[in-house]
Every structure is written in structure tokens, then in C-alpha cells.
Amino acid sequence: MGDVDFAEFPGLGERLVSVRQGIADACRSAARDPEEVTLIVVTKFHPAALVAALAQLGVRDVGENRHQEAQAKAEELAALELDWHFIGQLQTKKARQAARYASAIHSIDRERLVDALATAEVDRPVEAFVQVNLTDDPGRGGAAPDEIERIAERVLEAPALRLRGVMAVAPLPEEEPPASAFARLRDYSERLRRLDPEATAISAGMTHDYPEAVAAGATHLRIGSAITGKRPDPR
């Protein structure tokens, strides 16, 4: 992809700077080093040209939650050598394909998905996050808390995967304050570290709740519209 026309994405750079400053402020309030936190810019429904613009602004970590869209963008922008984070629900039959472009998969929530990923032919292990459902609604994404060790153990047996930690989406604010939900996620993270001391990552926090996630120890933030602007209509 050639030179990016930033006029096509007005305010993109300013919004990125603002979010980075907000993350730095949240880290300072939590007595944490901002270097401990990875910003993943979620570009769902946005064109590849916006991702290229973000790359020119220094973004290296990009999040997508639809396999077909993620695969197409990763192929088109392969020369940029970005780290693609798959953060949506992943069908088992698409797992091997996703492993070819994703440096990390944040939504591992069942053993069958681990088994499918374990057979992927990859040049480097895919970073694996066990997604935990922080609600009582089984229809929400993520494994039940009593399943996470079993899934993590299966990940540890898969050479194609590297266990990194846990991931979750906070419940709606009217269901539970983000701070208390992320505190429980931190407890689940500690349970995974008993299986693998290197599984220290916590993927949590989005546009409206990332300060609470940082305070609870999040290492990966998934932020979209606060940086990318209004999301286009789905194609």
C-alpha cells in the first residue's frame, strides 16, 4: 500500500495521542509503568487504509474480531509486519486459518478450539489468551471460570500455542461495575499463573473502561472507536 492520505481520516492522529495520554494517566494513577501496557487498536469494519494510517502513526498491534475481514486485511497489509490480535469468537473450522496471520488469539474459550489450533502450521507459536465469561449469561463469550484451568492445560500441551494469560469483556455497567469485574479477572489470572508462571498477561479494558482495567493490572487494552472514530456500517 502506498502513501496514506490522512485527510481521509480526520482527527485520527489526535485521537490516538489522546488515548495514549489517557493510558499514561491511568498507569500513573495505578503506580504502573505505561511500558507494561500494550495498546491494541480495534479496527473492525474500518478499511485497510485506516490500518495503514495507524501504522504510519506508530501503531503495531491491531485487533479484529471477524475472521474473514481480519484475514483479508492481514494479507493486504502483510508488508507492514503488524501484530494482528484476533479478539472475536472464532469458529473451530476457521482456527487453522486464523493462526496463519494472528500473532495472538484472545478468545480461546473451549478445548475443541485449542485442539483445532494445535494442528496449525505456524512459524512461531500463537499467543493464546483464555477468555473468561464474567457474567452469569452462558450466551456471552468466554469460558466459565471453573473451566479455565482445563483449557489452559490443553494450551500448554500444544506446541503451536503459547499460553499468555486471560481475557475478558466487562459486564454492562448496570450489571456490575467494571472495577469489581476486573478484580475477579485478576484472581483468574493468578490461577493461571499457578499452572504457568509466565502466563502473566491480562487482556481487558475497552474505550469506556480501560482506566479500571489498568488499575486491575491489565497488560493489553482493546480500544476502537475512541481512536478510529465512528465505525462504518458492516459490509
PDB file of N, CA and C in Angstrom, residues 14-109:
ATOM      1  N   GLU A  14      -4.856  12.808  16.340  1.00  0.00           N
ATOM      2  CA  GLU A  14      -5.168  13.476  17.599  1.00  0.00           C
ATOM      3  C   GLU A  14      -5.856  12.519  18.574  1.00  0.00           C
ATOM      4  N   ARG A  15      -6.754  11.708  18.057  1.00  0.00           N
ATOM      5  CA  ARG A  15      -7.445  10.752  18.938  1.00  0.00           C
ATOM      6  C   ARG A  15      -6.474   9.707  19.479  1.00  0.00           C
ATOM      7  N   LEU A  16      -5.548   9.280  18.649  1.00  0.00           N
ATOM      8  CA  LEU A  16      -4.550   8.307  19.111  1.00  0.00           C
ATOM      9  C   LEU A  16      -3.694   8.903  20.222  1.00  0.00           C
ATOM     10  N   VAL A  17      -3.253  10.133  20.035  1.00  0.00           N
ATOM     11  CA  VAL A  17      -2.452  10.801  21.063  1.00  0.00           C
ATOM     12  C   VAL A  17      -3.248  10.931  22.356  1.00  0.00           C
ATOM     13  N   SER A  18      -4.534  11.284  22.235  1.00  0.00           N
ATOM     14  CA  SER A  18      -5.373  11.462  23.417  1.00  0.00           C
ATOM     15  C   SER A  18      -5.525  10.157  24.196  1.00  0.00           C
ATOM     16  N   VAL A  19      -5.746   9.055  23.493  1.00  0.00           N
ATOM     17  CA  VAL A  19      -5.902   7.768  24.175  1.00  0.00           C
ATOM     18  C   VAL A  19      -4.581   7.347  24.807  1.00  0.00           C
ATOM     19  N   ARG A  20      -3.486   7.529  24.097  1.00  0.00           N
ATOM     20  CA  ARG A  20      -2.187   7.181  24.682  1.00  0.00           C
ATOM     21  C   ARG A  20      -1.923   7.991  25.943  1.00  0.00           C
ATOM     22  N   GLN A  21      -2.312   9.251  25.933  1.00  0.00           N
ATOM     23  CA  GLN A  21      -2.143  10.072  27.124  1.00  0.00           C
ATOM     24  C   GLN A  21      -3.053   9.581  28.242  1.00  0.00           C
ATOM     25  N   GLY A  22      -4.279   9.178  27.882  1.00  0.00           N
ATOM     26  CA  GLY A  22      -5.189   8.642  28.891  1.00  0.00           C
ATOM     27  C   GLY A  22      -4.657   7.374  29.527  1.00  0.00           C
ATOM     28  N   ILE A  23      -4.032   6.535  28.716  1.00  0.00           N
ATOM     29  CA  ILE A  23      -3.433   5.308  29.257  1.00  0.00           C
ATOM     30  C   ILE A  23      -2.272   5.651  30.188  1.00  0.00           C
ATOM     31  N   ALA A  24      -1.457   6.622  29.775  1.00  0.00           N
ATOM     32  CA  ALA A  24      -0.344   7.044  30.633  1.00  0.00           C
ATOM     33  C   ALA A  24      -0.854   7.590  31.958  1.00  0.00           C
ATOM     34  N   ASP A  25      -1.935   8.361  31.907  1.00  0.00           N
ATOM     35  CA  ASP A  25      -2.515   8.913  33.139  1.00  0.00           C
ATOM     36  C   ASP A  25      -3.044   7.793  34.035  1.00  0.00           C
ATOM     37  N   ALA A  26      -3.722   6.804  33.418  1.00  0.00           N
ATOM     38  CA  ALA A  26      -4.260   5.686  34.190  1.00  0.00           C
ATOM     39  C   ALA A  26      -3.136   4.886  34.831  1.00  0.00           C
ATOM     40  N   CYS A  27      -2.042   4.702  34.098  1.00  0.00           N
ATOM     41  CA  CYS A  27      -0.890   3.981  34.654  1.00  0.00           C
ATOM     42  C   CYS A  27      -0.272   4.749  35.812  1.00  0.00           C
ATOM     43  N   ARG A  28      -0.178   6.059  35.662  1.00  0.00           N
ATOM     44  CA  ARG A  28       0.393   6.865  36.739  1.00  0.00           C
ATOM     45  C   ARG A  28      -0.481   6.763  37.991  1.00  0.00           C
ATOM     46  N   SER A  29      -1.792   6.798  37.811  1.00  0.00           N
ATOM     47  CA  SER A  29      -2.696   6.693  38.959  1.00  0.00           C
ATOM     48  C   SER A  29      -2.587   5.335  39.645  1.00  0.00           C
ATOM     49  N   ALA A  30      -2.261   4.306  38.851  1.00  0.00           N
ATOM     50  CA  ALA A  30      -2.147   2.953  39.397  1.00  0.00           C
ATOM     51  C   ALA A  30      -0.715   2.599  39.787  1.00  0.00           C
ATOM     52  N   ALA A  31       0.200   3.597  39.723  1.00  0.00           N
ATOM     53  CA  ALA A  31       1.610   3.364  40.032  1.00  0.00           C
ATOM     54  C   ALA A  31       2.199   2.269  39.152  1.00  0.00           C
ATOM     55  N   ARG A  32       1.863   2.341  37.864  1.00  0.00           N
ATOM     56  CA  ARG A  32       2.362   1.366  36.900  1.00  0.00           C
ATOM     57  C   ARG A  32       3.142   2.069  35.798  1.00  0.00           C
ATOM     58  N   ASP A  33       4.015   1.320  35.153  1.00  0.00           N
ATOM     59  CA  ASP A  33       4.796   1.819  34.029  1.00  0.00           C
ATOM     60  C   ASP A  33       3.984   1.647  32.753  1.00  0.00           C
ATOM     61  N   PRO A  34       3.739   2.722  31.982  1.00  0.00           N
ATOM     62  CA  PRO A  34       2.988   2.581  30.724  1.00  0.00           C
ATOM     63  C   PRO A  34       3.609   1.577  29.765  1.00  0.00           C
ATOM     64  N   GLU A  35       4.894   1.327  29.885  1.00  0.00           N
ATOM     65  CA  GLU A  35       5.546   0.352  29.005  1.00  0.00           C
ATOM     66  C   GLU A  35       5.040  -1.061  29.265  1.00  0.00           C
ATOM     67  N   GLU A  36       4.375  -1.275  30.400  1.00  0.00           N
ATOM     68  CA  GLU A  36       3.819  -2.592  30.715  1.00  0.00           C
ATOM     69  C   GLU A  36       2.527  -2.873  29.953  1.00  0.00           C
ATOM     70  N   VAL A  37       1.967  -1.849  29.330  1.00  0.00           N
ATOM     71  CA  VAL A  37       0.631  -1.953  28.733  1.00  0.00           C
ATOM     72  C   VAL A  37       0.716  -1.870  27.211  1.00  0.00           C
ATOM     73  N   THR A  38       0.116  -2.835  26.536  1.00  0.00           N
ATOM     74  CA  THR A  38       0.059  -2.864  25.076  1.00  0.00           C
ATOM     75  C   THR A  38      -1.292  -2.336  24.619  1.00  0.00           C
ATOM     76  N   LEU A  39      -1.269  -1.316  23.781  1.00  0.00           N
ATOM     77  CA  LEU A  39      -2.492  -0.787  23.189  1.00  0.00           C
ATOM     78  C   LEU A  39      -2.777  -1.531  21.893  1.00  0.00           C
ATOM     79  N   ILE A  40      -3.917  -2.201  21.849  1.00  0.00           N
ATOM     80  CA  ILE A  40      -4.389  -2.858  20.627  1.00  0.00           C
ATOM     81  C   ILE A  40      -5.500  -1.986  20.051  1.00  0.00           C
ATOM     82  N   VAL A  41      -5.296  -1.464  18.852  1.00  0.00           N
ATOM     83  CA  VAL A  41      -6.317  -0.628  18.222  1.00  0.00           C
ATOM     84  C   VAL A  41      -7.265  -1.527  17.435  1.00  0.00           C
ATOM     85  N   VAL A  42      -8.528  -1.529  17.805  1.00  0.00           N
ATOM     86  CA  VAL A  42      -9.527  -2.391  17.178  1.00  0.00           C
ATOM     87  C   VAL A  42     -10.084  -1.680  15.945  1.00  0.00           C
ATOM     88  N   THR A  43      -9.942  -2.326  14.788  1.00  0.00           N
ATOM     89  CA  THR A  43     -10.283  -1.684  13.513  1.00  0.00           C
ATOM     90  C   THR A  43     -11.434  -2.374  12.799  1.00  0.00           C
ATOM     91  N   LYS A  44     -12.288  -3.029  13.544  1.00  0.00           N
ATOM     92  CA  LYS A  44     -13.452  -3.721  12.982  1.00  0.00           C
ATOM     93  C   LYS A  44     -14.250  -2.813  12.053  1.00  0.00           C
ATOM     94  N   PHE A  45     -14.528  -3.314  10.845  1.00  0.00           N
ATOM     95  CA  PHE A  45     -15.321  -2.651   9.804  1.00  0.00           C
ATOM     96  C   PHE A  45     -14.603  -1.490   9.130  1.00  0.00           C
ATOM     97  N   HIS A  46     -13.452  -1.068   9.652  1.00  0.00           N
ATOM     98  CA  HIS A  46     -12.716   0.025   9.018  1.00  0.00           C
ATOM     99  C   HIS A  46     -11.853  -0.516   7.880  1.00  0.00           C
ATOM    100  N   PRO A  47     -11.567   0.296   6.883  1.00  0.00           N
ATOM    101  CA  PRO A  47     -10.806  -0.183   5.724  1.00  0.00           C
ATOM    102  C   PRO A  47      -9.333  -0.399   6.044  1.00  0.00           C
ATOM    103  N   ALA A  48      -8.685  -1.155   5.188  1.00  0.00           N
ATOM    104  CA  ALA A  48      -7.252  -1.408   5.350  1.00  0.00           C
ATOM    105  C   ALA A  48      -6.469  -0.104   5.323  1.00  0.00           C
ATOM    106  N   ALA A  49      -6.965   0.886   4.590  1.00  0.00           N
ATOM    107  CA  ALA A  49      -6.258   2.168   4.508  1.00  0.00           C
ATOM    108  C   ALA A  49      -6.156   2.832   5.873  1.00  0.00           C
ATOM    109  N   LEU A  50      -7.172   2.672   6.715  1.00  0.00           N
ATOM    110  CA  LEU A  50      -7.088   3.249   8.067  1.00  0.00           C
ATOM    111  C   LEU A  50      -6.030   2.520   8.883  1.00  0.00           C
ATOM    112  N   VAL A  51      -5.929   1.209   8.731  1.00  0.00           N
ATOM    113  CA  VAL A  51      -4.904   0.460   9.447  1.00  0.00           C
ATOM    114  C   VAL A  51      -3.520   0.919   8.994  1.00  0.00           C
ATOM    115  N   ALA A  52      -3.365   1.155   7.687  1.00  0.00           N
ATOM    116  CA  ALA A  52      -2.085   1.651   7.173  1.00  0.00           C
ATOM    117  C   ALA A  52      -1.752   3.011   7.759  1.00  0.00           C
ATOM    118  N   ALA A  53      -2.776   3.859   7.914  1.00  0.00           N
ATOM    119  CA  ALA A  53      -2.557   5.172   8.519  1.00  0.00           C
ATOM    120  C   ALA A  53      -2.114   5.021   9.974  1.00  0.00           C
ATOM    121  N   LEU A  54      -2.748   4.129  10.699  1.00  0.00           N
ATOM    122  CA  LEU A  54      -2.345   3.873  12.080  1.00  0.00           C
ATOM    123  C   LEU A  54      -0.902   3.385  12.151  1.00  0.00           C
ATOM    124  N   ALA A  55      -0.518   2.545  11.201  1.00  0.00           N
ATOM    125  CA  ALA A  55       0.859   2.048  11.182  1.00  0.00           C
ATOM    126  C   ALA A  55       1.844   3.186  10.996  1.00  0.00           C
ATOM    127  N   GLN A  56       1.495   4.148  10.150  1.00  0.00           N
ATOM    128  CA  GLN A  56       2.377   5.299   9.961  1.00  0.00           C
ATOM    129  C   GLN A  56       2.459   6.151  11.222  1.00  0.00           C
ATOM    130  N   LEU A  57       1.446   6.045  12.079  1.00  0.00           N
ATOM    131  CA  LEU A  57       1.438   6.787  13.340  1.00  0.00           C
ATOM    132  C   LEU A  57       2.096   5.995  14.473  1.00  0.00           C
ATOM    133  N   GLY A  58       2.643   4.843  14.138  1.00  0.00           N
ATOM    134  CA  GLY A  58       3.385   4.074  15.129  1.00  0.00           C
ATOM    135  C   GLY A  58       2.651   2.914  15.754  1.00  0.00           C
ATOM    136  N   VAL A  59       1.429   2.646  15.317  1.00  0.00           N
ATOM    137  CA  VAL A  59       0.674   1.519  15.868  1.00  0.00           C
ATOM    138  C   VAL A  59       1.207   0.220  15.270  1.00  0.00           C
ATOM    139  N   ARG A  60       1.478  -0.765  16.122  1.00  0.00           N
ATOM    140  CA  ARG A  60       1.943  -2.073  15.649  1.00  0.00           C
ATOM    141  C   ARG A  60       0.947  -3.184  15.963  1.00  0.00           C
ATOM    142  N   ASP A  61       0.060  -2.960  16.929  1.00  0.00           N
ATOM    143  CA  ASP A  61      -0.864  -4.006  17.368  1.00  0.00           C
ATOM    144  C   ASP A  61      -2.286  -3.632  16.960  1.00  0.00           C
ATOM    145  N   VAL A  62      -2.896  -4.502  16.161  1.00  0.00           N
ATOM    146  CA  VAL A  62      -4.214  -4.244  15.585  1.00  0.00           C
ATOM    147  C   VAL A  62      -5.149  -5.387  15.949  1.00  0.00           C
ATOM    148  N   GLY A  63      -6.375  -5.047  16.346  1.00  0.00           N
ATOM    149  CA  GLY A  63      -7.345  -6.062  16.742  1.00  0.00           C
ATOM    150  C   GLY A  63      -8.495  -6.170  15.764  1.00  0.00           C
ATOM    151  N   GLU A  64      -8.901  -7.391  15.482  1.00  0.00           N
ATOM    152  CA  GLU A  64     -10.047  -7.673  14.621  1.00  0.00           C
ATOM    153  C   GLU A  64     -10.870  -8.781  15.255  1.00  0.00           C
ATOM    154  N   ASN A  65     -12.178  -8.786  14.987  1.00  0.00           N
ATOM    155  CA  ASN A  65     -12.992  -9.850  15.579  1.00  0.00           C
ATOM    156  C   ASN A  65     -13.847 -10.615  14.576  1.00  0.00           C
ATOM    157  N   ARG A  66     -13.584 -10.415  13.284  1.00  0.00           N
ATOM    158  CA  ARG A  66     -14.236 -11.239  12.262  1.00  0.00           C
ATOM    159  C   ARG A  66     -13.139 -11.855  11.397  1.00  0.00           C
ATOM    160  N   HIS A  67     -13.135 -13.176  11.313  1.00  0.00           N
ATOM    161  CA  HIS A  67     -12.032 -13.860  10.641  1.00  0.00           C
ATOM    162  C   HIS A  67     -11.859 -13.428   9.184  1.00  0.00           C
ATOM    163  N   GLN A  68     -12.926 -13.405   8.444  1.00  0.00           N
ATOM    164  CA  GLN A  68     -12.800 -13.101   7.017  1.00  0.00           C
ATOM    165  C   GLN A  68     -12.211 -11.709   6.796  1.00  0.00           C
ATOM    166  N   GLU A  69     -12.691 -10.746   7.567  1.00  0.00           N
ATOM    167  CA  GLU A  69     -12.187  -9.375   7.457  1.00  0.00           C
ATOM    168  C   GLU A  69     -10.737  -9.298   7.912  1.00  0.00           C
ATOM    169  N   ALA A  70     -10.426  -9.951   9.009  1.00  0.00           N
ATOM    170  CA  ALA A  70      -9.054  -9.923   9.529  1.00  0.00           C
ATOM    171  C   ALA A  70      -8.083 -10.552   8.543  1.00  0.00           C
ATOM    172  N   GLN A  71      -8.460 -11.674   7.982  1.00  0.00           N
ATOM    173  CA  GLN A  71      -7.588 -12.371   7.046  1.00  0.00           C
ATOM    174  C   GLN A  71      -7.294 -11.500   5.825  1.00  0.00           C
ATOM    175  N   ALA A  72      -8.335 -10.851   5.301  1.00  0.00           N
ATOM    176  CA  ALA A  72      -8.148 -10.013   4.110  1.00  0.00           C
ATOM    177  C   ALA A  72      -7.228  -8.830   4.401  1.00  0.00           C
ATOM    178  N   LYS A  73      -7.428  -8.181   5.524  1.00  0.00           N
ATOM    179  CA  LYS A  73      -6.586  -7.031   5.870  1.00  0.00           C
ATOM    180  C   LYS A  73      -5.146  -7.465   6.118  1.00  0.00           C
ATOM    181  N   ALA A  74      -4.976  -8.565   6.820  1.00  0.00           N
ATOM    182  CA  ALA A  74      -3.615  -9.039   7.111  1.00  0.00           C
ATOM    183  C   ALA A  74      -2.869  -9.359   5.823  1.00  0.00           C
ATOM    184  N   GLU A  75      -3.557  -9.946   4.856  1.00  0.00           N
ATOM    185  CA  GLU A  75      -2.909 -10.254   3.581  1.00  0.00           C
ATOM    186  C   GLU A  75      -2.569  -8.975   2.820  1.00  0.00           C
ATOM    187  N   GLU A  76      -3.507  -8.030   2.789  1.00  0.00           N
ATOM    188  CA  GLU A  76      -3.277  -6.784   2.044  1.00  0.00           C
ATOM    189  C   GLU A  76      -2.144  -5.963   2.648  1.00  0.00           C
ATOM    190  N   LEU A  77      -2.004  -6.022   3.967  1.00  0.00           N
ATOM    191  CA  LEU A  77      -1.021  -5.187   4.664  1.00  0.00           C
ATOM    192  C   LEU A  77       0.169  -5.987   5.179  1.00  0.00           C
ATOM    193  N   ALA A  78       0.421  -7.129   4.583  1.00  0.00           N
ATOM    194  CA  ALA A  78       1.487  -8.010   5.070  1.00  0.00           C
ATOM    195  C   ALA A  78       2.834  -7.311   5.131  1.00  0.00           C
ATOM    196  N   ALA A  79       3.101  -6.401   4.204  1.00  0.00           N
ATOM    197  CA  ALA A  79       4.402  -5.730   4.157  1.00  0.00           C
ATOM    198  C   ALA A  79       4.638  -4.850   5.379  1.00  0.00           C
ATOM    199  N   LEU A  80       3.576  -4.473   6.099  1.00  0.00           N
ATOM    200  CA  LEU A  80       3.714  -3.597   7.266  1.00  0.00           C
ATOM    201  C   LEU A  80       4.167  -4.361   8.510  1.00  0.00           C
ATOM    202  N   GLU A  81       4.122  -5.683   8.459  1.00  0.00           N
ATOM    203  CA  GLU A  81       4.575  -6.528   9.565  1.00  0.00           C
ATOM    204  C   GLU A  81       3.920  -6.125  10.899  1.00  0.00           C
ATOM    205  N   LEU A  82       2.603  -6.011  10.865  1.00  0.00           N
ATOM    206  CA  LEU A  82       1.840  -5.697  12.065  1.00  0.00           C
ATOM    207  C   LEU A  82       1.603  -6.963  12.884  1.00  0.00           C
ATOM    208  N   ASP A  83       1.296  -6.764  14.158  1.00  0.00           N
ATOM    209  CA  ASP A  83       0.861  -7.867  15.011  1.00  0.00           C
ATOM    210  C   ASP A  83      -0.664  -7.843  15.051  1.00  0.00           C
ATOM    211  N   TRP A  84      -1.270  -8.875  14.487  1.00  0.00           N
ATOM    212  CA  TRP A  84      -2.734  -8.967  14.422  1.00  0.00           C
ATOM    213  C   TRP A  84      -3.243  -9.772  15.609  1.00  0.00           C
ATOM    214  N   HIS A  85      -4.184  -9.183  16.333  1.00  0.00           N
ATOM    215  CA  HIS A  85      -4.784  -9.822  17.502  1.00  0.00           C
ATOM    216  C   HIS A  85      -6.230 -10.184  17.153  1.00  0.00           C
ATOM    217  N   PHE A  86      -6.544 -11.470  17.179  1.00  0.00           N
ATOM    218  CA  PHE A  86      -7.925 -11.869  16.936  1.00  0.00           C
ATOM    219  C   PHE A  86      -8.661 -11.858  18.264  1.00  0.00           C
ATOM    220  N   ILE A  87      -9.738 -11.064  18.341  1.00  0.00           N
ATOM    221  CA  ILE A  87     -10.393 -10.845  19.625  1.00  0.00           C
ATOM    222  C   ILE A  87     -11.857 -11.275  19.633  1.00  0.00           C
ATOM    223  N   GLY A  88     -12.364 -11.793  18.499  1.00  0.00           N
ATOM    224  CA  GLY A  88     -13.762 -12.193  18.428  1.00  0.00           C
ATOM    225  C   GLY A  88     -13.947 -13.683  18.614  1.00  0.00           C
ATOM    226  N   GLN A  89     -15.194 -14.105  18.603  1.00  0.00           N
ATOM    227  CA  GLN A  89     -15.484 -15.529  18.712  1.00  0.00           C
ATOM    228  C   GLN A  89     -15.011 -16.232  17.438  1.00  0.00           C
ATOM    229  N   LEU A  90     -14.240 -17.290  17.605  1.00  0.00           N
ATOM    230  CA  LEU A  90     -13.596 -17.959  16.479  1.00  0.00           C
ATOM    231  C   LEU A  90     -14.206 -19.341  16.287  1.00  0.00           C
ATOM    232  N   GLN A  91     -14.689 -19.590  15.073  1.00  0.00           N
ATOM    233  CA  GLN A  91     -15.222 -20.904  14.748  1.00  0.00           C
ATOM    234  C   GLN A  91     -14.082 -21.923  14.691  1.00  0.00           C
ATOM    235  N   THR A  92     -14.341 -23.102  15.173  1.00  0.00           N
ATOM    236  CA  THR A  92     -13.316 -24.136  15.179  1.00  0.00           C
ATOM    237  C   THR A  92     -12.796 -24.404  13.770  1.00  0.00           C
ATOM    238  N   LYS A  93     -13.690 -24.410  12.794  1.00  0.00           N
ATOM    239  CA  LYS A  93     -13.272 -24.733  11.422  1.00  0.00           C
ATOM    240  C   LYS A  93     -12.400 -23.646  10.800  1.00  0.00           C
ATOM    241  N   LYS A  94     -12.378 -22.452  11.405  1.00  0.00           N
ATOM    242  CA  LYS A  94     -11.550 -21.359  10.889  1.00  0.00           C
ATOM    243  C   LYS A  94     -10.258 -21.190  11.692  1.00  0.00           C
ATOM    244  N   ALA A  95     -10.064 -22.018  12.707  1.00  0.00           N
ATOM    245  CA  ALA A  95      -8.953 -21.804  13.642  1.00  0.00           C
ATOM    246  C   ALA A  95      -7.601 -21.891  12.953  1.00  0.00           C
ATOM    247  N   ARG A  96      -7.379 -22.903  12.146  1.00  0.00           N
ATOM    248  CA  ARG A  96      -6.080 -23.076  11.497  1.00  0.00           C
ATOM    249  C   ARG A  96      -5.763 -21.900  10.578  1.00  0.00           C
ATOM    250  N   GLN A  97      -6.787 -21.380   9.897  1.00  0.00           N
ATOM    251  CA  GLN A  97      -6.574 -20.224   9.029  1.00  0.00           C
ATOM    252  C   GLN A  97      -6.204 -18.989   9.850  1.00  0.00           C
ATOM    253  N   ALA A  98      -6.892 -18.787  10.965  1.00  0.00           N
ATOM    254  CA  ALA A  98      -6.619 -17.616  11.802  1.00  0.00           C
ATOM    255  C   ALA A  98      -5.208 -17.660  12.360  1.00  0.00           C
ATOM    256  N   ALA A  99      -4.735 -18.852  12.676  1.00  0.00           N
ATOM    257  CA  ALA A  99      -3.392 -18.985  13.248  1.00  0.00           C
ATOM    258  C   ALA A  99      -2.300 -18.577  12.267  1.00  0.00           C
ATOM    259  N   ARG A 100      -2.619 -18.553  10.977  1.00  0.00           N
ATOM    260  CA  ARG A 100      -1.605 -18.201   9.980  1.00  0.00           C
ATOM    261  C   ARG A 100      -1.274 -16.710   9.997  1.00  0.00           C
ATOM    262  N   TYR A 101      -2.251 -15.869  10.364  1.00  0.00           N
ATOM    263  CA  TYR A 101      -1.994 -14.422  10.349  1.00  0.00           C
ATOM    264  C   TYR A 101      -2.003 -13.806  11.742  1.00  0.00           C
ATOM    265  N   ALA A 102      -2.664 -14.423  12.695  1.00  0.00           N
ATOM    266  CA  ALA A 102      -2.804 -13.822  14.027  1.00  0.00           C
ATOM    267  C   ALA A 102      -1.578 -14.117  14.880  1.00  0.00           C
ATOM    268  N   SER A 103      -0.990 -13.083  15.421  1.00  0.00           N
ATOM    269  CA  SER A 103       0.097 -13.300  16.378  1.00  0.00           C
ATOM    270  C   SER A 103      -0.452 -13.671  17.738  1.00  0.00           C
ATOM    271  N   ALA A 104      -1.720 -13.311  17.990  1.00  0.00           N
ATOM    272  CA  ALA A 104      -2.364 -13.626  19.267  1.00  0.00           C
ATOM    273  C   ALA A 104      -3.848 -13.868  19.037  1.00  0.00           C
ATOM    274  N   ILE A 105      -4.395 -14.816  19.764  1.00  0.00           N
ATOM    275  CA  ILE A 105      -5.833 -15.068  19.762  1.00  0.00           C
ATOM    276  C   ILE A 105      -6.317 -14.913  21.194  1.00  0.00           C
ATOM    277  N   HIS A 106      -7.206 -13.943  21.400  1.00  0.00           N
ATOM    278  CA  HIS A 106      -7.637 -13.562  22.750  1.00  0.00           C
ATOM    279  C   HIS A 106      -8.920 -14.266  23.181  1.00  0.00           C
ATOM    280  N   SER A 107      -9.512 -15.065  22.310  1.00  0.00           N
ATOM    281  CA  SER A 107     -10.863 -15.575  22.573  1.00  0.00           C
ATOM    282  C   SER A 107     -10.908 -17.094  22.637  1.00  0.00           C
ATOM    283  N   ILE A 108      -9.917 -17.705  23.250  1.00  0.00           N
ATOM    284  CA  ILE A 108      -9.892 -19.161  23.388  1.00  0.00           C
ATOM    285  C   ILE A 108     -10.766 -19.552  24.576  1.00  0.00           C
ATOM    286  N   ASP A 109     -11.886 -20.206  24.284  1.00  0.00           N
ATOM    287  CA  ASP A 109     -12.894 -20.430  25.318  1.00  0.00           C
ATOM    288  C   ASP A 109     -13.392 -21.864  25.406  1.00  0.00           C
TER     289      ASP A 109
END
